Short mmCIF file of C-alpha atoms in Angstrom, two decimals:
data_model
loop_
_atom_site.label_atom_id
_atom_site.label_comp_id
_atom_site.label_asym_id
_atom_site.label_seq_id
_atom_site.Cartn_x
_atom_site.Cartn_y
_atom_site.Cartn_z
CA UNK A 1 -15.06 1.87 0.37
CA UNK A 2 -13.45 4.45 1.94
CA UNK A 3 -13.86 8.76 2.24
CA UNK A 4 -11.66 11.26 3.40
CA UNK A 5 -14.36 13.56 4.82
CA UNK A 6 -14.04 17.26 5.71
CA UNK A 7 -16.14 19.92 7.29
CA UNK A 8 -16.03 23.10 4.68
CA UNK A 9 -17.21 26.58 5.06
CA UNK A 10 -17.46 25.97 1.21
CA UNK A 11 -16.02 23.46 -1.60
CA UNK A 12 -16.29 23.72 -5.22
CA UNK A 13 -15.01 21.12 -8.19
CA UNK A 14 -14.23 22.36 -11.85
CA UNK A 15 -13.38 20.38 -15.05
CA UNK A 16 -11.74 21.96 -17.48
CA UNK A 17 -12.57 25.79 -15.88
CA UNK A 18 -16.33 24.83 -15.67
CA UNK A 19 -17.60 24.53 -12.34
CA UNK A 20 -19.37 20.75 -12.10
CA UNK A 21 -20.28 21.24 -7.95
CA UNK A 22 -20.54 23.52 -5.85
CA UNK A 23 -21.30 23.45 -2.03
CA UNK A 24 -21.88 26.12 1.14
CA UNK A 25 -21.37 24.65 4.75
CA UNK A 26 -21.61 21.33 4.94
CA UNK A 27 -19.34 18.25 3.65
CA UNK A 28 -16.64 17.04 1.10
CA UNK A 29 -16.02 13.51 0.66
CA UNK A 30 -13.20 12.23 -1.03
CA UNK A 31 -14.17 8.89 -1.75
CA UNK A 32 -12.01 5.27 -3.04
CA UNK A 33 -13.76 2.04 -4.26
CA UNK A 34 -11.71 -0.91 -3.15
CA UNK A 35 -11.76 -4.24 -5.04
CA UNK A 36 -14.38 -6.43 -3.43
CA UNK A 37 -16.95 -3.62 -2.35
CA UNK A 38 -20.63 -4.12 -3.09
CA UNK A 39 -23.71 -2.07 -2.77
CA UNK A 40 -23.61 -3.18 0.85
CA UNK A 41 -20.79 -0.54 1.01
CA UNK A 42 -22.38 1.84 -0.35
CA UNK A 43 -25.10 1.65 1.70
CA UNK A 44 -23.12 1.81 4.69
CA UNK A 45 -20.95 4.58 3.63
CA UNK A 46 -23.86 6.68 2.74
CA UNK A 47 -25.16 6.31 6.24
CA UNK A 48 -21.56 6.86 7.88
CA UNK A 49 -21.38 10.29 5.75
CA UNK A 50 -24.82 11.77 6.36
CA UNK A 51 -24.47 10.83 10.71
CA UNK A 52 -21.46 11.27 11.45
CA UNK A 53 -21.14 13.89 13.73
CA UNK A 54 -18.93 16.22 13.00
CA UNK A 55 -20.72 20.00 12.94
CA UNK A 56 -20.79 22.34 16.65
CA UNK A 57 -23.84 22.16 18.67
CA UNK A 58 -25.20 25.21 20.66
CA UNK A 59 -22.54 24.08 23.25
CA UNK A 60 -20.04 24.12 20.91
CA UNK A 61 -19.40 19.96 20.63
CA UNK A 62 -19.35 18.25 17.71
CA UNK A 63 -22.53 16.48 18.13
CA UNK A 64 -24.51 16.98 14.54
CA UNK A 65 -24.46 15.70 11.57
CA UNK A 66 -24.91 16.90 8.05
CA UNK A 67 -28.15 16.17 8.06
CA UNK A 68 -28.80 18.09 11.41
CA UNK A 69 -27.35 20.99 9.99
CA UNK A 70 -28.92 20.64 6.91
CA UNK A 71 -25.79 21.64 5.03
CA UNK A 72 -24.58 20.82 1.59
CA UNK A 73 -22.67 17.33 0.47
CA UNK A 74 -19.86 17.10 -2.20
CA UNK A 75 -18.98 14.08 -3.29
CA UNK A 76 -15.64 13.90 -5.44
CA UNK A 77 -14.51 10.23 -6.64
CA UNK A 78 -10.39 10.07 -5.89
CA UNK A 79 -9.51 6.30 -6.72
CA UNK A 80 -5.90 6.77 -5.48
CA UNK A 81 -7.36 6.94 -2.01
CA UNK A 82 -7.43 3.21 -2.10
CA UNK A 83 -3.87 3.39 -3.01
CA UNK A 84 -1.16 0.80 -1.14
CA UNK A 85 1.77 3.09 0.03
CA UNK A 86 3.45 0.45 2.31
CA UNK A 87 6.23 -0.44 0.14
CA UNK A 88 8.79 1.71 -2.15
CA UNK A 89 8.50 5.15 -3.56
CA UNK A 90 5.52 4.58 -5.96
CA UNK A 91 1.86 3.54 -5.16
CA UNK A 92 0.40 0.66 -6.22
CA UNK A 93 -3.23 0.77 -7.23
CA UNK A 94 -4.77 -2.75 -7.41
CA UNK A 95 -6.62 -2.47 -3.91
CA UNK A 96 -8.42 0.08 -6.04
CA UNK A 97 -11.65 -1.53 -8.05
CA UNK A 98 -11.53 -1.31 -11.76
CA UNK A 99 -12.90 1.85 -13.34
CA UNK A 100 -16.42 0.46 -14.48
CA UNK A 101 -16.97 -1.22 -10.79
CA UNK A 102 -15.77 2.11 -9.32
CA UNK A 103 -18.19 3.55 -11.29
CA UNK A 104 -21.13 1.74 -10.46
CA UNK A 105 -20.47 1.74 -6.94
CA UNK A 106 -19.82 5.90 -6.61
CA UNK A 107 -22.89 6.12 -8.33
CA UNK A 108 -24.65 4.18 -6.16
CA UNK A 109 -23.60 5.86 -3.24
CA UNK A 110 -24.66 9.08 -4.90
CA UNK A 111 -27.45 7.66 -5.20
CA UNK A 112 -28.42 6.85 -1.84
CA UNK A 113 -27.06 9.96 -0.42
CA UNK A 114 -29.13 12.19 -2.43
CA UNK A 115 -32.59 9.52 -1.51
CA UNK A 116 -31.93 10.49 1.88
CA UNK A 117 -30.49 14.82 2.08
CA UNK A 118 -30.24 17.33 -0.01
CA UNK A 119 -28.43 19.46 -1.49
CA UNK A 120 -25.76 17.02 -2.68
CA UNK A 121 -23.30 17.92 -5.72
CA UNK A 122 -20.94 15.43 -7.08
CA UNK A 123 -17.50 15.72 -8.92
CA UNK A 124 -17.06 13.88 -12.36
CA UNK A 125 -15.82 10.66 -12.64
CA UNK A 126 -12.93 10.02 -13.92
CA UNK A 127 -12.03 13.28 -14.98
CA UNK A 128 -8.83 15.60 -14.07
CA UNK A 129 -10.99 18.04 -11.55
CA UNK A 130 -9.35 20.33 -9.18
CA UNK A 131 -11.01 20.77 -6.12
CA UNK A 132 -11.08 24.07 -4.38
CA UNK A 133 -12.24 23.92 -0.40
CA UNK A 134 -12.17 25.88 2.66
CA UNK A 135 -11.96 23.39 5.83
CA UNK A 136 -13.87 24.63 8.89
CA UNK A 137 -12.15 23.98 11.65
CA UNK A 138 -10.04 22.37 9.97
CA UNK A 139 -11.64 19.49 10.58
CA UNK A 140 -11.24 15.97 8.53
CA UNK A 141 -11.57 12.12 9.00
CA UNK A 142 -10.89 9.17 7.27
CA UNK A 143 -14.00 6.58 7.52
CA UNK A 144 -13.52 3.26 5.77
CA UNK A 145 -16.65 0.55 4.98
CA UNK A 146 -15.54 -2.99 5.05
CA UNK A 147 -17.20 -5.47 3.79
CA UNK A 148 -19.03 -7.14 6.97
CA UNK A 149 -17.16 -10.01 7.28
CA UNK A 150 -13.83 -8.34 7.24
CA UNK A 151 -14.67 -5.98 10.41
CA UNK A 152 -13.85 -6.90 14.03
#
């Protein structure tokens, strides 16, 4: 699995004009189910998003996390994340899981996010959303979950 993350003042996502989820401070996380991902993933990607430090302590160094700051999560599924760009002019989608597995595992994630911090508001799956952000800082990573035996 893998999440473009950034640190908003605010993010919203709409479907068709209706607003689906909505967000002060806190996170947006763009995130990709690969082929081969399991609930082990998820798991680990949950904990990655809600720790990772990327909010201003007192002293002005990024030191807290979302769940320090208590701030809002949006997650927004974005399957072309796990896109491979290495070759031509047009991606290529099969690192990306199919649409039922991509399913199941976002939800799961969503899942285990929400077990652990609130507030968290979620995109819609599969749906054309647009998603409307302002980046604080700006500030944005790119985290990826392996499965275990694939990391170093």
């Amino acid at each position: 699995m893998l999440a473009v993350v950034q640190r908003v003042a605010r993010a919203e996502v709409r479907v068709d004009g209706e607003s689906v989820g909505r967000i002060g401070p806190g996170l947006l996380a763009l995130v990709a189910v690969e082929r081969g991902d399991t609930e082990a993933q998820a798991e680990r990607l949950a904990g990655r998003l809600l720790g990772y430090r990327m909010f201003a302590d007192a002293g002005d160094k990024m030191n807290l996390s979302v769940m320090d700051t208590g701030g809002g999560v949006l997650l927004v599924s974005q399957f072309t994340l796990a896109a491979d760009t290495r070759k031509g002019m047009r991606p290529s989608f099969t690192p990306a899981a199919d649409p039922e597995t991509g399913r199941r595992l976002f939800d799961e994630l969503v899942a285990r996010v929400r077990a652990r911090h609130g507030p968290v508001e979620t995109g819609r799956f599969g749906a054309n959303m647009q998603v409307e952000l302002v980046n604080d800082g700006p500030v944005t990573f790119s985290l990826r979950v392996a499965p275990p035996e694939a990391e170093p």
